[in-house]
Amino acid sequence: MAVLAAMCVGMFLVLLDVTVVNVALPSIASGLGADPAATQWIVDAYAVAIAGLLLAGGTVGDRIGHRRVVLTGLGVFGVASVACGLATGPGMLIAARAAQGAGAALLLPGSLAVITEAFPDRAARARALGIWAAVSSLALPAGPLLGGFLVSSGDWRLIFLVNVPVVLAALVAVPRLVPAGTARPERRGDAPGAVLAAVGLVAAVFTVIDAGEHGFRPLTVAGLAVALVCVAGFVARERHANAPMLPLDLLRLPAFVGPNLAAGAMNLVVNGLLFVTTLFLQGVQHRGPVAAGVALLPMFVPLAFLAPPAGRLVARFGPRPLLVGGALVAALGAAGYALLEPASGYLTLLPALVGLGVGAGLFTAPVVAAAMSAVPAERSGLASGINNTARQTGTALGVAVFGAVAGGTAVPGAFVHGVHVLAGLGAAVWIAVVPLVAWSVRRSSPTSTRSG
């Protein structure tokens, strides 16, 4: 259990830093003089680094041993957290956030692999993974609350510096508790594929953010060209690589592609609306960080606590009913943003937050189960990595797209008009997910569904 506790701490930090930064964004922007584009990058640099390096992190762990990768990830994450806390300008903070994401990309697959090796018995492993998932889920509601209290009680830098003592304790504990594990030096990586994927994603996010701020100027068009070239290069590389990062035969399986596209769409809408909701609460309505963090709980509490019962329902009925139902509920939540005005009371926003949280909470477990059950058991690790990558890519693009459409909060009326547009966009994406999952997801029996 000590091994499990150590891995849960690492994952809690990784997921905490996805949400803890949101309520601090206005304070960070005013403290460092960050414009709206830089504010988006403070969130996106973390998500882009995770999405671009996640699959490579799993491969590196297979080659040199997952304990070593976990220790490296903790070290990178800790040093980057210090750099975030000491940042003197937006550029330094964005670079440090990207380094944090690189450390997280090592921790996420590494911690899961260590737990898998530490619990060889299937029943014990299932219980351990259930605890790991539950602790990870608690990071979602904890992020806005902890971020709000830290910003209110001191300085926004505390949201990063609070990671440091936890990381130091984990660095001491992991070598004592976690066995070295098995290294497989013969396992080949795909460095060119990883570079093309990461550069392509950075270029795509840059294109969206820059177009939102400056329109389609030559630099924006150049970013789009780089993204398209990287996508083409990535496909060509994966087609001929001996050990491809993304085997292209998986893309010919609708039952695998559909759930991963749906998972990306889920994170795009949820995290995109989370970004603009934080700006609305603090930049338009001038709520304090703690009040903003508490106000966001109706989104995160259902998302965290509906996952276990949703998993049991998937085992009984298969993933399709919950996927369709969750998407429809979340679409109603997203559409609720169309009712917001600059002076709207919290009761106007509350149904939208609850709808998003409940819909995403019902959706998460079955979308993972559907992706995992679409491939043979021996490829489950790869399938899990691709699913996580799809979700992190959706997060990065969601912050970029929704931030670009909403614009800054300097003119509240214009910002809220942008949020109204996003309400329609978010609802449309969720509605589009319904035929996608209905077409691609097989009706799974309780014995054929693997939750991963």
Short mmCIF file of C-alpha atoms in Angstrom, two decimals:
data_model
loop_
_atom_site.label_atom_id
_atom_site.label_comp_id
_atom_site.label_asym_id
_atom_site.label_seq_id
_atom_site.Cartn_x
_atom_site.Cartn_y
_atom_site.Cartn_z
CA MET A 1 0.00 0.00 0.00
CA ALA A 2 2.95 2.31 0.52
CA VAL A 3 3.81 1.98 -3.18
CA LEU A 4 0.23 2.83 -4.09
CA ALA A 5 0.25 5.87 -1.79
CA ALA A 6 3.45 7.20 -3.37
CA MET A 7 2.07 6.82 -6.90
CA CYS A 8 -1.24 8.43 -5.91
CA VAL A 9 0.62 11.48 -4.59
CA GLY A 10 2.41 11.93 -7.90
CA MET A 11 -0.79 11.62 -9.93
CA PHE A 12 -2.67 13.94 -7.58
CA LEU A 13 -0.09 16.66 -8.24
CA VAL A 14 -0.22 16.12 -12.01
CA LEU A 15 -4.01 16.50 -12.17
CA LEU A 16 -4.11 19.24 -9.52
CA ASP A 17 -1.99 21.46 -11.73
CA VAL A 18 -4.52 21.07 -14.54
CA THR A 19 -7.16 22.99 -12.56
CA VAL A 20 -5.40 24.82 -9.72
CA VAL A 21 -4.01 27.47 -12.05
CA ASN A 22 -7.37 28.61 -13.44
CA VAL A 23 -8.56 30.65 -10.45
CA ALA A 24 -5.14 32.29 -10.24
CA LEU A 25 -5.10 33.49 -13.86
CA PRO A 26 -6.33 37.07 -13.19
CA SER A 27 -3.74 37.51 -10.42
CA ILE A 28 -0.99 36.05 -12.61
CA ALA A 29 -1.97 38.25 -15.55
CA SER A 30 -1.93 41.42 -13.46
CA GLY A 31 1.24 40.45 -11.60
CA LEU A 32 3.28 39.59 -14.71
CA GLY A 33 1.58 41.87 -17.21
CA ALA A 34 0.35 38.94 -19.32
CA ASP A 35 -1.95 39.71 -22.26
CA PRO A 36 -4.90 37.39 -23.12
CA ALA A 37 -2.78 35.26 -25.47
CA ALA A 38 -0.09 34.74 -22.82
CA THR A 39 -2.78 33.89 -20.27
CA GLN A 40 -4.05 31.14 -22.57
CA TRP A 41 -0.51 29.80 -22.99
CA ILE A 42 -0.03 29.63 -19.20
CA VAL A 43 -2.76 26.97 -19.20
CA ASP A 44 -2.00 25.44 -22.58
CA ALA A 45 1.77 25.02 -22.24
CA TYR A 46 1.12 22.40 -19.57
CA ALA A 47 -1.54 20.54 -21.56
CA VAL A 48 0.42 20.68 -24.84
CA ALA A 49 3.53 19.23 -23.22
CA ILE A 50 1.55 16.37 -21.67
CA ALA A 51 -0.29 15.60 -24.89
CA GLY A 52 2.84 15.74 -27.05
CA LEU A 53 5.06 13.66 -24.77
CA LEU A 54 2.69 11.22 -23.05
CA LEU A 55 3.15 8.28 -25.41
CA ALA A 56 6.89 8.83 -25.53
CA GLY A 57 6.97 8.83 -21.71
CA GLY A 58 5.41 5.38 -21.60
CA THR A 59 7.93 4.02 -24.10
CA VAL A 60 10.88 5.46 -22.20
CA GLY A 61 9.58 3.79 -19.04
CA ASP A 62 9.44 0.44 -20.80
CA ARG A 63 13.05 0.84 -21.92
CA ILE A 64 14.79 2.06 -18.76
CA GLY A 65 12.37 1.00 -16.02
CA HIS A 66 9.30 2.79 -14.72
CA ARG A 67 10.71 3.63 -11.27
CA ARG A 68 13.52 5.59 -12.90
CA VAL A 69 11.03 7.41 -15.11
CA VAL A 70 8.81 8.26 -12.13
CA LEU A 71 11.80 9.69 -10.25
CA THR A 72 12.84 11.69 -13.30
CA GLY A 73 9.31 12.96 -13.76
CA LEU A 74 9.09 14.01 -10.12
CA GLY A 75 12.43 15.81 -10.35
CA VAL A 76 11.47 17.68 -13.54
CA PHE A 77 8.05 18.55 -12.13
CA GLY A 78 9.56 19.82 -8.87
CA VAL A 79 12.25 21.97 -10.51
CA ALA A 80 9.69 23.35 -12.96
CA SER A 81 7.33 24.18 -10.09
CA VAL A 82 10.11 26.23 -8.46
CA ALA A 83 10.70 28.00 -11.80
CA CYS A 84 6.97 28.76 -12.06
CA GLY A 85 6.98 30.22 -8.55
CA LEU A 86 10.01 32.41 -9.32
CA ALA A 87 8.89 33.54 -12.78
CA THR A 88 9.47 37.22 -13.49
CA GLY A 89 7.59 37.42 -16.77
CA PRO A 90 4.97 35.60 -18.86
CA GLY A 91 7.58 33.96 -21.10
CA MET A 92 9.44 32.44 -18.18
CA LEU A 93 6.22 31.16 -16.62
CA ILE A 94 5.03 29.62 -19.91
CA ALA A 95 8.37 27.85 -20.39
CA ALA A 96 8.27 26.55 -16.81
CA ARG A 97 4.70 25.33 -17.30
CA ALA A 98 5.83 23.42 -20.39
CA ALA A 99 8.59 21.81 -18.30
CA GLN A 100 5.99 20.90 -15.67
CA GLY A 101 3.99 19.21 -18.41
CA ALA A 102 7.07 17.26 -19.53
CA GLY A 103 7.51 15.95 -15.99
CA ALA A 104 3.80 15.09 -15.83
CA ALA A 105 4.07 13.18 -19.11
CA LEU A 106 6.63 10.92 -17.43
CA LEU A 107 4.67 10.60 -14.18
CA LEU A 108 1.28 9.73 -15.63
CA PRO A 109 2.13 6.48 -17.49
CA GLY A 110 5.00 5.69 -15.08
CA SER A 111 2.81 5.69 -11.96
CA LEU A 112 0.21 3.47 -13.60
CA ALA A 113 2.89 1.00 -14.75
CA VAL A 114 4.48 0.88 -11.26
CA ILE A 115 1.09 0.04 -9.71
CA THR A 116 0.52 -2.65 -12.33
CA GLU A 117 3.89 -4.26 -11.55
CA ALA A 118 3.44 -3.93 -7.77
CA PHE A 119 0.08 -5.75 -7.76
CA PRO A 120 0.39 -8.86 -9.95
CA ASP A 121 -2.82 -10.41 -8.57
CA ARG A 122 -5.73 -9.30 -10.76
CA ALA A 123 -8.16 -8.62 -7.91
CA ALA A 124 -5.59 -6.69 -5.86
CA ARG A 125 -4.60 -4.73 -8.94
CA ALA A 126 -8.21 -3.81 -9.65
CA ARG A 127 -8.63 -2.50 -6.10
CA ALA A 128 -5.37 -0.56 -6.34
CA LEU A 129 -6.33 1.02 -9.66
CA GLY A 130 -9.72 1.93 -8.21
CA ILE A 131 -8.02 3.77 -5.33
CA TRP A 132 -5.61 5.42 -7.79
CA ALA A 133 -8.51 6.62 -9.96
CA ALA A 134 -10.47 7.88 -6.94
CA VAL A 135 -7.53 9.86 -5.55
CA SER A 136 -6.81 11.25 -9.01
CA SER A 137 -10.44 12.35 -9.36
CA LEU A 138 -10.28 14.27 -6.09
CA ALA A 139 -7.66 16.55 -7.65
CA LEU A 140 -10.35 18.04 -9.91
CA PRO A 141 -12.52 19.65 -7.19
CA ALA A 142 -9.48 20.27 -5.00
CA GLY A 143 -7.76 22.40 -7.65
CA PRO A 144 -10.09 25.44 -7.72
CA LEU A 145 -10.55 25.38 -3.94
CA LEU A 146 -6.86 25.09 -3.10
CA GLY A 147 -5.92 27.63 -5.76
CA GLY A 148 -8.47 30.10 -4.45
CA PHE A 149 -7.30 29.82 -0.84
CA LEU A 150 -3.60 30.05 -1.74
CA VAL A 151 -4.07 33.11 -3.94
CA SER A 152 -6.23 34.82 -1.30
CA SER A 153 -3.91 34.01 1.60
CA GLY A 154 -0.66 35.07 0.00
CA ASP A 155 0.57 35.22 -3.56
CA TRP A 156 -0.31 33.35 -6.77
CA ARG A 157 3.21 31.88 -6.70
CA LEU A 158 2.14 29.64 -3.81
CA ILE A 159 0.02 27.49 -6.15
CA PHE A 160 3.28 26.28 -7.71
CA LEU A 161 5.61 26.38 -4.70
CA VAL A 162 3.23 24.20 -2.67
CA ASN A 163 4.25 21.31 -4.94
CA VAL A 164 7.88 21.43 -3.84
CA PRO A 165 7.74 19.84 -0.34
CA VAL A 166 5.40 17.14 -1.64
CA VAL A 167 7.77 16.34 -4.52
CA LEU A 168 10.77 16.23 -2.16
CA ALA A 169 8.97 13.79 0.13
CA ALA A 170 8.05 11.61 -2.84
CA LEU A 171 11.65 11.66 -4.14
CA VAL A 172 12.80 10.30 -0.77
CA ALA A 173 10.01 7.71 -0.52
CA VAL A 174 9.95 6.25 -4.04
CA PRO A 175 13.48 4.72 -4.04
CA ARG A 176 12.77 3.13 -0.65
CA LEU A 177 9.32 1.80 -1.51
CA VAL A 178 9.23 1.03 -5.23
CA PRO A 179 11.18 -1.93 -6.65
CA ALA A 180 13.49 -1.20 -9.57
CA GLY A 181 11.24 -3.13 -11.96
CA THR A 182 12.17 -4.60 -15.31
CA ALA A 183 13.90 -2.56 -17.98
CA ARG A 184 13.54 -3.56 -21.62
CA PRO A 185 16.40 -1.85 -23.45
CA GLU A 186 15.46 -3.67 -26.65
CA ARG A 187 12.14 -1.79 -26.74
CA ARG A 188 12.49 0.83 -29.46
CA GLY A 189 11.13 4.31 -29.24
CA ASP A 190 9.89 6.67 -31.93
CA ALA A 191 11.71 9.95 -31.31
CA PRO A 192 10.96 11.48 -34.76
CA GLY A 193 7.26 10.69 -34.32
CA ALA A 194 7.24 12.24 -30.85
CA VAL A 195 8.94 15.43 -32.12
CA LEU A 196 6.56 15.77 -35.08
CA ALA A 197 3.52 15.26 -32.83
CA ALA A 198 4.68 17.78 -30.23
CA VAL A 199 5.71 20.45 -32.76
CA GLY A 200 2.50 19.97 -34.73
CA LEU A 201 0.34 20.40 -31.64
CA VAL A 202 2.26 23.51 -30.51
CA ALA A 203 1.87 24.99 -34.00
CA ALA A 204 -1.87 24.23 -34.07
CA VAL A 205 -2.47 25.82 -30.67
CA PHE A 206 -0.34 28.84 -31.63
CA THR A 207 -2.35 29.27 -34.83
CA VAL A 208 -5.67 29.35 -32.98
CA ILE A 209 -4.48 31.69 -30.22
CA ASP A 210 -2.72 34.07 -32.61
CA ALA A 211 -5.67 34.16 -35.01
CA GLY A 212 -7.97 35.04 -32.12
CA GLU A 213 -5.76 37.97 -31.09
CA HIS A 214 -4.41 39.27 -34.41
CA GLY A 215 -6.45 37.68 -37.20
CA PHE A 216 -4.82 35.74 -40.03
CA ARG A 217 -1.56 37.63 -40.33
CA PRO A 218 1.47 36.02 -42.08
CA LEU A 219 2.79 34.58 -38.80
CA THR A 220 -0.55 32.88 -38.18
CA VAL A 221 -0.54 31.35 -41.67
CA ALA A 222 3.03 30.15 -41.08
CA GLY A 223 1.93 28.44 -37.87
CA LEU A 224 -0.90 26.70 -39.73
CA ALA A 225 1.53 25.57 -42.43
CA VAL A 226 3.91 24.13 -39.83
CA ALA A 227 1.02 22.26 -38.18
CA LEU A 228 -0.10 20.74 -41.49
CA VAL A 229 3.43 19.76 -42.46
CA CYS A 230 3.97 18.10 -39.09
CA VAL A 231 0.70 16.16 -39.39
CA ALA A 232 1.68 14.92 -42.84
CA GLY A 233 5.18 14.09 -41.63
CA PHE A 234 3.82 12.27 -38.58
CA VAL A 235 1.55 10.07 -40.71
CA ALA A 236 4.41 9.26 -43.10
CA ARG A 237 6.72 8.46 -40.20
CA GLU A 238 4.22 6.20 -38.43
CA ARG A 239 3.54 4.35 -41.66
CA HIS A 240 7.18 3.30 -42.07
CA ALA A 241 8.54 3.26 -38.48
CA ASN A 242 9.63 -0.08 -37.03
CA ALA A 243 8.11 0.79 -33.65
CA PRO A 244 5.51 3.51 -34.37
CA MET A 245 4.26 5.70 -31.54
CA LEU A 246 0.74 5.47 -33.02
CA PRO A 247 0.23 2.28 -35.06
CA LEU A 248 -1.93 3.39 -37.99
CA ASP A 249 -3.85 0.12 -38.07
CA LEU A 250 -5.67 1.35 -34.95
CA LEU A 251 -7.05 4.27 -36.98
CA ARG A 252 -8.90 1.76 -39.16
CA LEU A 253 -10.95 0.60 -36.16
CA PRO A 254 -14.10 2.76 -35.80
CA ALA A 255 -14.71 1.25 -32.35
CA PHE A 256 -11.34 2.68 -31.25
CA VAL A 257 -11.27 5.96 -33.19
CA GLY A 258 -14.80 7.01 -32.22
CA PRO A 259 -14.34 6.91 -28.42
CA ASN A 260 -11.00 8.71 -28.66
CA LEU A 261 -12.47 11.48 -30.79
CA ALA A 262 -15.34 11.71 -28.31
CA ALA A 263 -12.88 11.89 -25.39
CA GLY A 264 -11.01 14.73 -27.10
CA ALA A 265 -14.27 16.56 -27.78
CA MET A 266 -15.28 16.15 -24.12
CA ASN A 267 -12.11 17.78 -22.83
CA LEU A 268 -12.23 20.46 -25.51
CA VAL A 269 -15.63 21.69 -24.34
CA VAL A 270 -15.24 21.13 -20.59
CA ASN A 271 -11.80 22.73 -20.25
CA GLY A 272 -12.57 25.44 -22.78
CA LEU A 273 -15.67 26.47 -20.85
CA LEU A 274 -13.77 26.16 -17.55
CA PHE A 275 -11.24 28.69 -18.87
CA VAL A 276 -13.86 31.25 -19.91
CA THR A 277 -15.96 30.63 -16.77
CA THR A 278 -12.99 31.53 -14.59
CA LEU A 279 -12.48 34.73 -16.58
CA PHE A 280 -16.20 35.53 -16.32
CA LEU A 281 -16.34 35.04 -12.55
CA GLN A 282 -13.21 37.06 -11.80
CA GLY A 283 -12.68 39.35 -14.80
CA VAL A 284 -16.32 40.32 -15.47
CA GLN A 285 -18.04 39.84 -12.10
CA HIS A 286 -14.93 40.61 -10.00
CA ARG A 287 -15.35 37.71 -7.58
CA GLY A 288 -12.38 36.83 -5.39
CA PRO A 289 -10.29 33.69 -5.97
CA VAL A 290 -11.93 31.72 -3.14
CA ALA A 291 -15.44 32.66 -4.27
CA ALA A 292 -14.55 31.68 -7.85
CA GLY A 293 -13.12 28.36 -6.68
CA VAL A 294 -16.23 27.53 -4.66
CA ALA A 295 -18.46 28.60 -7.54
CA LEU A 296 -16.78 26.04 -9.83
CA LEU A 297 -17.39 23.07 -7.51
CA PRO A 298 -20.75 22.09 -9.07
CA MET A 299 -18.83 21.27 -12.24
CA PHE A 300 -16.05 19.26 -10.61
CA VAL A 301 -17.82 17.38 -7.81
CA PRO A 302 -20.13 15.39 -10.17
CA LEU A 303 -17.24 14.82 -12.56
CA ALA A 304 -15.18 13.25 -9.78
CA PHE A 305 -17.82 11.28 -7.89
CA LEU A 306 -19.95 9.93 -10.76
CA ALA A 307 -17.04 7.95 -12.22
CA PRO A 308 -17.32 4.88 -9.90
CA PRO A 309 -21.10 4.33 -10.32
CA ALA A 310 -20.76 5.04 -14.04
CA GLY A 311 -18.14 2.29 -14.24
CA ARG A 312 -20.55 -0.16 -12.59
CA LEU A 313 -23.32 0.80 -15.02
CA VAL A 314 -20.94 0.28 -17.94
CA ALA A 315 -20.19 -3.22 -16.67
CA ARG A 316 -23.93 -3.96 -16.60
CA PHE A 317 -25.28 -2.20 -19.71
CA GLY A 318 -22.24 -1.48 -21.87
CA PRO A 319 -20.81 1.97 -22.66
CA ARG A 320 -23.24 3.22 -25.31
CA PRO A 321 -26.23 4.27 -23.14
CA LEU A 322 -24.09 6.32 -20.74
CA LEU A 323 -22.12 7.89 -23.58
CA VAL A 324 -25.27 9.09 -25.34
CA GLY A 325 -26.98 10.17 -22.11
CA GLY A 326 -23.91 11.95 -20.77
CA ALA A 327 -23.39 13.81 -24.05
CA LEU A 328 -27.01 15.04 -24.10
CA VAL A 329 -26.87 16.24 -20.48
CA ALA A 330 -23.56 18.03 -21.10
CA ALA A 331 -24.99 19.64 -24.26
CA LEU A 332 -27.80 21.14 -22.17
CA GLY A 333 -25.20 22.40 -19.69
CA ALA A 334 -23.13 24.03 -22.41
CA ALA A 335 -26.24 25.62 -23.94
CA GLY A 336 -27.01 27.15 -20.54
CA TYR A 337 -24.11 29.58 -21.01
CA ALA A 338 -26.28 31.40 -23.56
CA LEU A 339 -28.30 32.81 -20.62
CA LEU A 340 -25.34 34.60 -19.04
CA GLU A 341 -25.14 38.38 -18.90
CA PRO A 342 -22.46 40.51 -17.18
CA ALA A 343 -24.68 41.03 -14.10
CA SER A 344 -26.22 37.54 -14.00
CA GLY A 345 -26.63 35.98 -10.59
CA TYR A 346 -24.97 32.71 -9.71
CA LEU A 347 -28.25 30.79 -10.08
CA THR A 348 -28.11 31.53 -13.80
CA LEU A 349 -24.71 29.89 -14.11
CA LEU A 350 -25.37 27.00 -11.71
CA PRO A 351 -27.48 24.77 -14.03
CA ALA A 352 -24.86 25.08 -16.76
CA LEU A 353 -22.08 24.00 -14.39
CA VAL A 354 -24.11 21.09 -13.02
CA GLY A 355 -25.08 19.95 -16.52
CA LEU A 356 -21.46 19.94 -17.67
CA GLY A 357 -20.27 18.17 -14.54
CA VAL A 358 -22.96 15.48 -14.56
CA GLY A 359 -22.68 14.94 -18.31
CA ALA A 360 -18.90 14.61 -18.25
CA GLY A 361 -19.07 12.45 -15.12
CA LEU A 362 -21.39 10.01 -16.87
CA PHE A 363 -19.29 10.16 -20.04
CA THR A 364 -15.74 9.62 -18.76
CA ALA A 365 -15.84 5.99 -17.56
CA PRO A 366 -17.66 4.58 -20.62
CA VAL A 367 -15.50 6.46 -23.12
CA VAL A 368 -12.37 4.94 -21.58
CA ALA A 369 -14.02 1.50 -21.38
CA ALA A 370 -15.11 1.70 -25.03
CA ALA A 371 -11.61 2.65 -26.22
CA MET A 372 -9.99 -0.11 -24.16
CA SER A 373 -12.45 -2.82 -25.23
CA ALA A 374 -11.85 -2.04 -28.91
CA VAL A 375 -8.31 -3.46 -28.91
CA PRO A 376 -6.77 -6.77 -27.80
CA ALA A 377 -5.67 -7.03 -24.19
CA GLU A 378 -1.97 -7.01 -25.12
CA ARG A 379 -2.37 -3.50 -26.56
CA SER A 380 -4.26 -2.06 -23.57
CA GLY A 381 -1.28 0.03 -22.42
CA LEU A 382 -0.97 1.65 -25.83
CA ALA A 383 -4.74 2.20 -25.99
CA SER A 384 -4.73 3.88 -22.57
CA GLY A 385 -1.87 6.17 -23.62
CA ILE A 386 -3.65 7.17 -26.83
CA ASN A 387 -6.88 7.87 -24.95
CA ASN A 388 -5.07 10.10 -22.45
CA THR A 389 -3.27 11.86 -25.31
CA ALA A 390 -6.59 12.50 -27.07
CA ARG A 391 -8.02 14.06 -23.92
CA GLN A 392 -5.00 16.27 -23.28
CA THR A 393 -5.02 17.38 -26.92
CA GLY A 394 -8.68 18.31 -26.51
CA THR A 395 -7.79 20.34 -23.41
CA ALA A 396 -5.06 22.27 -25.24
CA LEU A 397 -7.25 23.02 -28.25
CA GLY A 398 -10.27 23.85 -26.08
CA VAL A 399 -8.45 26.56 -24.13
CA ALA A 400 -7.05 27.95 -27.38
CA VAL A 401 -10.34 27.95 -29.31
CA PHE A 402 -12.63 29.11 -26.52
CA GLY A 403 -10.16 31.75 -25.35
CA ALA A 404 -9.80 33.06 -28.90
CA VAL A 405 -13.56 33.30 -29.45
CA ALA A 406 -14.30 34.92 -26.07
CA GLY A 407 -11.39 37.37 -26.22
CA GLY A 408 -10.32 39.37 -23.18
CA THR A 409 -12.55 40.70 -20.41
CA ALA A 410 -11.67 44.37 -20.93
CA VAL A 411 -15.09 44.87 -22.56
CA PRO A 412 -17.52 42.72 -20.52
CA GLY A 413 -20.34 42.97 -23.06
CA ALA A 414 -18.12 41.75 -25.90
CA PHE A 415 -16.73 38.95 -23.74
CA VAL A 416 -20.20 37.73 -22.76
CA HIS A 417 -21.29 37.87 -26.41
CA GLY A 418 -18.35 35.58 -27.16
CA VAL A 419 -19.50 33.25 -24.37
CA HIS A 420 -22.94 33.10 -26.01
CA VAL A 421 -21.28 31.95 -29.23
CA LEU A 422 -19.31 29.38 -27.27
CA ALA A 423 -22.53 28.09 -25.68
CA GLY A 424 -23.78 27.15 -29.12
CA LEU A 425 -20.39 25.75 -30.14
CA GLY A 426 -20.08 23.65 -26.98
CA ALA A 427 -23.62 22.30 -27.28
CA ALA A 428 -23.07 21.49 -30.97
CA VAL A 429 -19.88 19.55 -30.22
CA TRP A 430 -21.63 17.47 -27.57
CA ILE A 431 -24.62 16.81 -29.85
CA ALA A 432 -22.21 15.76 -32.63
CA VAL A 433 -20.69 13.22 -30.24
CA VAL A 434 -24.02 11.34 -30.00
CA PRO A 435 -24.09 9.92 -33.58
CA LEU A 436 -20.32 9.42 -33.41
CA VAL A 437 -20.52 7.10 -30.42
CA ALA A 438 -23.74 5.48 -31.63
CA TRP A 439 -21.98 4.59 -34.90
CA SER A 440 -18.62 3.54 -33.53
CA VAL A 441 -19.19 2.03 -30.08
CA ARG A 442 -20.22 -1.58 -30.00
CA ARG A 443 -22.89 -2.68 -27.55
CA SER A 444 -20.72 -4.45 -25.00
CA SER A 445 -21.92 -7.16 -22.66
CA PRO A 446 -20.78 -7.12 -19.02
CA THR A 447 -18.29 -9.89 -19.78
CA SER A 448 -16.77 -8.19 -22.81
CA THR A 449 -16.30 -4.68 -21.45
CA ARG A 450 -12.86 -3.98 -20.03
CA SER A 451 -12.61 -0.85 -17.92
CA GLY A 452 -8.82 -0.70 -18.24
#
